[in-house]
CSV table of C-alpha atoms in Angstrom, one decimal:
chain,number,residue,atom,x,y,z
Z,19,UNK,CA,30.2,12.5,-0.3
Z,20,UNK,CA,32.0,10.6,2.6
Z,21,UNK,CA,28.7,10.3,4.8
Z,22,UNK,CA,26.5,9.0,1.7
Z,23,UNK,CA,29.4,6.4,1.1
Z,24,UNK,CA,29.4,5.2,4.6
Z,25,UNK,CA,25.8,5.3,4.5
Z,26,UNK,CA,25.6,3.0,1.6
Z,27,UNK,CA,28.3,0.5,3.1
Z,28,UNK,CA,26.3,0.5,6.3
Z,29,UNK,CA,23.3,-0.8,4.6
Z,30,UNK,CA,25.2,-3.0,2.0
Z,31,UNK,CA,26.8,-5.0,4.9
Z,32,UNK,CA,23.3,-6.3,5.9
Z,33,UNK,CA,22.6,-9.6,4.0
Z,34,UNK,CA,18.8,-8.9,4.3
Z,35,UNK,CA,19.2,-5.7,1.8
Z,36,UNK,CA,20.4,-8.3,-0.8
Z,37,UNK,CA,17.3,-10.5,-0.3
Z,38,UNK,CA,14.9,-7.2,-0.1
Z,39,UNK,CA,16.5,-5.8,-3.2
Z,40,UNK,CA,16.4,-9.0,-5.1
Z,41,UNK,CA,12.5,-9.5,-4.3
Z,42,UNK,CA,11.9,-5.8,-5.2
Z,43,UNK,CA,13.6,-6.1,-8.4
Z,44,UNK,CA,12.2,-9.3,-9.3
Z,45,UNK,CA,8.6,-8.3,-8.5
Z,46,UNK,CA,9.0,-5.1,-10.2
Z,47,UNK,CA,10.1,-6.9,-13.5
Z,48,UNK,CA,7.1,-9.1,-13.2
Z,49,UNK,CA,4.7,-6.2,-12.9
Z,50,UNK,CA,6.0,-5.2,-16.3
Z,51,UNK,CA,6.4,-8.7,-18.0
Z,52,UNK,CA,3.6,-10.6,-17.0
Z,53,UNK,CA,0.8,-11.0,-19.3
Z,54,UNK,CA,-2.1,-10.8,-17.0
Z,55,UNK,CA,-2.8,-7.3,-15.7
Z,56,UNK,CA,-4.3,-8.8,-12.4
Z,57,UNK,CA,-1.0,-10.9,-11.8
Z,58,UNK,CA,0.9,-7.6,-12.5
Z,59,UNK,CA,-1.2,-5.9,-9.8
Z,60,UNK,CA,-0.3,-8.5,-7.3
Z,61,UNK,CA,3.4,-8.4,-8.1
Z,62,UNK,CA,3.2,-4.8,-7.5
Z,63,UNK,CA,1.9,-5.2,-3.9
Z,64,UNK,CA,5.0,-7.5,-3.4
Z,65,UNK,CA,7.4,-4.8,-4.7
Z,66,UNK,CA,5.7,-2.3,-2.6
Z,67,UNK,CA,5.9,-4.6,0.6
Z,68,UNK,CA,9.6,-5.4,-0.1
Z,69,UNK,CA,10.4,-1.7,-0.4
Z,70,UNK,CA,8.7,-1.2,3.2
Z,71,UNK,CA,11.4,-3.6,4.2
Z,72,UNK,CA,14.0,-1.7,2.7
Z,73,UNK,CA,12.8,1.2,4.7
Z,74,UNK,CA,13.3,-0.8,8.0
Z,75,UNK,CA,16.9,-1.4,7.1
Z,76,UNK,CA,17.3,2.3,6.7
Z,77,UNK,CA,15.9,2.9,10.0
Z,78,UNK,CA,13.0,4.9,8.7
Z,79,UNK,CA,10.2,2.8,10.6
Z,80,UNK,CA,7.3,5.4,10.1
Z,81,UNK,CA,8.0,5.3,6.5
Z,82,UNK,CA,7.5,1.7,6.3
Z,83,UNK,CA,4.3,1.7,8.4
Z,84,UNK,CA,3.1,4.4,6.1
Z,85,UNK,CA,4.2,2.4,3.2
Z,86,UNK,CA,2.4,-0.8,4.2
Z,87,UNK,CA,-0.9,0.8,5.4
Z,88,UNK,CA,-1.2,3.1,2.6
Z,89,UNK,CA,0.5,1.7,-0.6
Z,90,UNK,CA,0.4,-2.0,0.4
Z,91,UNK,CA,-3.1,-1.6,2.0
Z,92,UNK,CA,-5.0,1.1,0.3
Z,93,UNK,CA,-3.4,2.0,-3.0
Z,94,UNK,CA,-3.3,-1.7,-4.2
Z,95,UNK,CA,-6.8,-1.9,-3.4
Z,96,UNK,CA,-7.6,1.1,-5.5
Z,97,UNK,CA,-5.7,-0.5,-8.3
Z,98,UNK,CA,-7.4,-3.8,-7.9
Z,99,UNK,CA,-10.8,-2.4,-7.9
Z,100,UNK,CA,-9.7,-0.3,-11.1
Z,101,UNK,CA,-8.7,-3.5,-12.7
Z,102,UNK,CA,-12.1,-5.5,-11.6
Z,103,UNK,CA,-14.2,-2.6,-12.7
Z,104,UNK,CA,-12.8,-2.8,-16.1
Z,105,UNK,CA,-15.5,-3.5,-18.6
Z,106,UNK,CA,-13.7,-6.0,-20.8
Z,107,UNK,CA,-12.5,-7.9,-18.0
Z,108,UNK,CA,-14.9,-10.8,-18.5
Z,109,UNK,CA,-13.4,-11.3,-22.2
Z,110,UNK,CA,-9.9,-11.7,-20.6
Z,111,UNK,CA,-8.4,-10.4,-24.0
Z,112,UNK,CA,-6.8,-7.6,-21.9
Z,113,UNK,CA,-3.2,-8.5,-22.1
Z,114,UNK,CA,-0.3,-6.2,-21.1
Z,115,UNK,CA,1.4,-4.8,-24.2
Z,116,UNK,CA,4.9,-3.6,-24.0
Z,117,UNK,CA,5.3,-1.7,-27.3
Z,118,UNK,CA,7.1,1.4,-25.6
Z,119,UNK,CA,9.6,-1.0,-24.3
Z,120,UNK,CA,12.7,1.0,-25.8
Z,121,UNK,CA,11.4,4.1,-24.6
Z,122,UNK,CA,10.6,2.7,-21.2
Z,123,UNK,CA,14.2,1.7,-20.7
Z,124,UNK,CA,15.6,4.9,-21.9
Z,125,UNK,CA,13.5,7.0,-19.5
Z,126,UNK,CA,14.2,4.5,-16.5
Z,127,UNK,CA,17.9,4.7,-17.3
Z,128,UNK,CA,17.4,8.6,-17.1
Z,129,UNK,CA,15.6,8.2,-14.0
Z,130,UNK,CA,18.5,6.3,-12.5
Z,131,UNK,CA,21.1,8.6,-13.5
Z,132,UNK,CA,18.8,11.6,-11.9
Z,133,UNK,CA,18.8,9.5,-8.8
Z,134,UNK,CA,22.5,8.7,-8.6
Z,135,UNK,CA,23.2,12.4,-9.4
Z,136,UNK,CA,21.0,13.8,-6.7
Z,137,UNK,CA,22.2,11.2,-4.1
Z,138,UNK,CA,25.6,12.3,-4.3
Z,139,UNK,CA,25.0,15.9,-5.0
Z,140,UNK,CA,22.7,16.7,-2.3
Z,141,UNK,CA,23.8,18.2,1.2
Z,142,UNK,CA,22.3,15.6,3.6
Z,143,UNK,CA,21.9,17.7,6.5
Z,144,UNK,CA,21.5,15.9,9.8
Z,145,UNK,CA,22.8,12.5,8.6
Z,146,UNK,CA,25.9,12.5,11.0
Z,147,UNK,CA,23.4,13.0,13.9
Z,148,UNK,CA,22.7,9.9,15.7
Z,149,UNK,CA,19.0,8.5,15.5
Z,150,UNK,CA,16.7,8.7,18.4
Z,151,UNK,CA,16.0,5.2,19.7
Z,152,UNK,CA,12.3,5.5,19.0
Z,153,UNK,CA,11.8,7.1,15.6
Z,154,UNK,CA,8.1,7.0,15.8
Z,155,UNK,CA,7.8,8.4,19.3
Z,156,UNK,CA,9.9,11.3,18.2
Z,157,UNK,CA,7.8,11.9,15.1
Z,158,UNK,CA,4.7,11.6,17.2
Z,159,UNK,CA,6.0,14.2,19.6
Z,160,UNK,CA,7.3,16.5,17.0
Z,161,UNK,CA,3.9,16.1,15.1
Z,162,UNK,CA,1.9,17.3,18.2
Z,163,UNK,CA,4.2,20.0,19.1
Z,164,UNK,CA,6.3,22.0,16.4
Z,165,UNK,CA,4.3,20.8,13.3
Z,166,UNK,CA,0.9,20.9,14.8
Z,167,UNK,CA,-0.2,23.4,12.1
Z,168,UNK,CA,0.8,21.4,9.1
Z,169,UNK,CA,-0.8,18.3,10.9
Z,170,UNK,CA,-4.1,20.1,11.0
Z,171,UNK,CA,-3.7,21.6,7.5
Z,172,UNK,CA,-3.4,17.7,6.4
Z,173,UNK,CA,-6.8,17.1,7.8
Z,174,UNK,CA,-8.2,19.7,5.7
Z,175,UNK,CA,-6.4,18.7,2.7
Z,176,UNK,CA,-7.8,15.2,3.3
Z,177,UNK,CA,-11.5,16.7,3.8
Z,178,UNK,CA,-11.0,18.2,0.3
Z,179,UNK,CA,-9.8,14.8,-1.1
Z,180,UNK,CA,-12.8,13.3,0.3
Z,181,UNK,CA,-15.4,15.7,-0.9
Z,182,UNK,CA,-13.6,16.0,-4.3
Z,183,UNK,CA,-14.1,12.2,-4.8
Z,184,UNK,CA,-17.7,12.3,-3.7
Z,185,UNK,CA,-18.4,15.1,-5.9
Z,186,UNK,CA,-16.8,13.2,-8.9
Z,187,UNK,CA,-18.3,9.8,-8.1
Z,188,UNK,CA,-21.9,11.4,-7.8
Z,189,UNK,CA,-21.5,13.3,-11.3
Z,190,UNK,CA,-20.8,10.0,-13.1
Z,191,UNK,CA,-23.8,8.3,-11.6
Z,192,UNK,CA,-26.4,11.3,-12.5
R,20,UNK,CA,16.2,-3.4,14.9
R,21,UNK,CA,16.3,-6.6,16.8
R,22,UNK,CA,12.4,-6.2,17.2
R,23,UNK,CA,11.9,-6.8,13.4
R,24,UNK,CA,13.4,-10.0,13.5
R,25,UNK,CA,10.3,-11.4,15.0
R,26,UNK,CA,8.6,-9.7,11.9
R,27,UNK,CA,11.0,-11.5,9.7
R,28,UNK,CA,10.4,-14.8,11.3
R,29,UNK,CA,6.8,-14.3,11.1
R,30,UNK,CA,6.8,-13.5,7.5
R,31,UNK,CA,9.1,-16.5,6.6
R,32,UNK,CA,6.8,-18.7,8.6
R,33,UNK,CA,3.9,-17.5,7.2
R,34,UNK,CA,5.4,-18.2,3.5
R,35,UNK,CA,6.6,-21.5,4.5
R,36,UNK,CA,3.4,-22.6,6.0
R,37,UNK,CA,1.4,-22.1,2.6
R,38,UNK,CA,4.3,-23.7,0.6
R,39,UNK,CA,4.6,-26.6,3.1
R,40,UNK,CA,0.9,-27.3,2.8
R,41,UNK,CA,0.6,-26.8,-0.7
R,42,UNK,CA,3.6,-29.3,-1.2
R,43,UNK,CA,2.5,-32.0,1.3
R,44,UNK,CA,-0.9,-31.9,-0.4
R,45,UNK,CA,0.3,-32.4,-3.9
R,46,UNK,CA,2.4,-35.3,-2.6
R,47,UNK,CA,-0.4,-37.3,-0.8
R,48,UNK,CA,-3.5,-36.8,-2.6
R,49,UNK,CA,-4.9,-38.7,-5.5
R,50,UNK,CA,-5.2,-37.0,-8.6
R,51,UNK,CA,-8.5,-37.7,-10.2
R,52,UNK,CA,-9.9,-34.4,-11.8
R,53,UNK,CA,-13.3,-34.4,-13.7
R,54,UNK,CA,-15.3,-31.7,-14.9
R,55,UNK,CA,-17.8,-31.5,-11.8
R,56,UNK,CA,-14.8,-31.4,-9.4
R,57,UNK,CA,-13.1,-28.7,-11.2
R,58,UNK,CA,-16.2,-26.4,-11.1
R,59,UNK,CA,-15.9,-23.3,-8.8
R,60,UNK,CA,-17.4,-23.7,-5.6
R,61,UNK,CA,-20.3,-21.4,-5.1
R,62,UNK,CA,-21.7,-22.5,-1.8
R,63,UNK,CA,-23.1,-25.5,-3.1
R,64,UNK,CA,-25.0,-24.0,-6.0
R,65,UNK,CA,-24.4,-24.5,-9.5
R,66,UNK,CA,-22.1,-22.0,-10.6
R,67,UNK,CA,-23.3,-20.0,-13.5
R,68,UNK,CA,-21.2,-17.2,-15.8
R,69,UNK,CA,-17.5,-16.5,-15.5
R,70,UNK,CA,-16.2,-15.2,-12.0
R,71,UNK,CA,-14.5,-12.6,-13.8
R,72,UNK,CA,-17.2,-10.2,-14.2
R,73,UNK,CA,-17.1,-6.5,-13.9
R,74,UNK,CA,-17.6,-5.1,-10.5
R,75,UNK,CA,-20.2,-2.6,-9.8
R,76,UNK,CA,-18.7,1.0,-10.0
R,77,UNK,CA,-20.3,1.8,-6.8
R,78,UNK,CA,-17.5,-0.3,-5.0
R,79,UNK,CA,-15.1,2.4,-6.0
R,80,UNK,CA,-16.2,5.4,-3.9
R,81,UNK,CA,-15.8,2.9,-0.9
R,82,UNK,CA,-12.5,2.2,-1.8
R,83,UNK,CA,-11.7,6.1,-2.2
R,84,UNK,CA,-13.1,6.7,1.4
R,85,UNK,CA,-11.1,3.8,2.8
R,86,UNK,CA,-7.8,5.4,1.3
R,87,UNK,CA,-8.6,8.9,3.2
R,88,UNK,CA,-9.3,7.1,6.4
R,89,UNK,CA,-6.2,4.9,6.0
R,90,UNK,CA,-4.1,7.8,5.8
R,91,UNK,CA,-5.7,8.9,8.8
R,92,UNK,CA,-4.7,5.9,10.7
R,93,UNK,CA,-1.1,6.7,9.6
R,94,UNK,CA,-1.5,9.9,11.6
R,95,UNK,CA,-3.1,8.5,14.4
R,96,UNK,CA,-0.2,5.8,14.9
R,97,UNK,CA,2.7,8.1,15.9
R,98,UNK,CA,0.4,10.0,18.1
R,99,UNK,CA,-0.8,6.8,19.8
R,100,UNK,CA,2.9,6.1,20.4
R,101,UNK,CA,3.8,9.6,21.9
R,102,UNK,CA,0.5,9.9,23.7
R,103,UNK,CA,1.9,9.4,27.1
R,104,UNK,CA,4.4,12.0,27.0
R,105,UNK,CA,2.0,14.6,25.4
R,106,UNK,CA,-1.0,14.8,27.6
R,107,UNK,CA,-4.5,16.6,27.1
R,108,UNK,CA,-3.3,18.9,24.5
R,109,UNK,CA,-2.3,16.1,22.1
R,110,UNK,CA,-5.8,15.0,22.7
R,111,UNK,CA,-7.3,17.9,21.6
R,112,UNK,CA,-5.5,18.2,18.5
R,113,UNK,CA,-6.2,14.7,17.5
R,114,UNK,CA,-9.9,15.5,18.3
R,115,UNK,CA,-9.8,18.6,15.9
R,116,UNK,CA,-8.0,16.5,13.3
R,117,UNK,CA,-10.8,13.9,13.3
R,118,UNK,CA,-13.6,16.2,13.5
R,119,UNK,CA,-12.5,17.9,10.3
R,120,UNK,CA,-12.5,14.5,8.6
R,121,UNK,CA,-15.8,13.6,10.3
R,122,UNK,CA,-17.2,16.4,8.4
R,123,UNK,CA,-16.2,14.8,5.2
R,124,UNK,CA,-18.2,11.5,6.4
R,125,UNK,CA,-21.2,13.5,7.4
R,126,UNK,CA,-21.2,14.9,4.0
R,127,UNK,CA,-20.8,11.7,2.2
R,128,UNK,CA,-23.8,10.4,4.2
R,129,UNK,CA,-25.9,13.3,3.7
R,130,UNK,CA,-25.3,12.9,0.0
R,131,UNK,CA,-26.3,9.4,0.2
R,132,UNK,CA,-23.0,8.0,-1.3
R,133,UNK,CA,-22.9,5.4,1.7
R,134,UNK,CA,-26.5,4.0,0.6
R,135,UNK,CA,-26.6,1.2,-1.6
R,136,UNK,CA,-29.3,2.0,-4.1
């Protein structure tokens, strides 16, 4: 409990945190309120990017790199492609409708409660240990020594995803 | 942490450059729009149709392939940082990792997914 409080006060002492938090929340609000779905996608990229900045503030550099490479770089491309592949795109009649806004606010509020609850009820093992000077170096060494089996399994999981995507795409064509 | 100050400055300069360019351009340019000038520029050709067209579905499989190899890059990154301290064994581990994924690429190639028909 005390550790979490210390950690929160540590992060919130940084003025950059407020800038990043503002950009994250503002762009996230734009995602759900803008009428043009393409603009929403662009705002989502900004949201994901500023979350990467928050990760850097939390000294999770590798997570920030992964966030920028995978979410900002790849997932957003998938999203934009999905929008560009929409057949009614030319009609420009696809506007976002927020008919479920009450339910959405309720669900978001519940999620906030769950997040806060788990933040204070989790035993954060190792939060008191000092961070290594170079996180990514340490992750690289651990990945190649202690966690080499999960690392190789990841490549098989990715191979399965690759083949799955190809099979699905080929079925659609034929 | 200090090394990220450069990233921040770079980011702010990048945003600032765009804003300053657009703002000064707006200040000093004459405003005289007409129909021909407002047309989309298509390499000097007369544009036809809407630019908001439905893209070919075939692009999507390339995007999916890209995501897979993007995840691979994420794993290459800490490996490259730690490589000097790990030596030959790490190289073999990464070769195994990449060869497994290359199987997927070969599969895609053989199945003709990469061919634009």
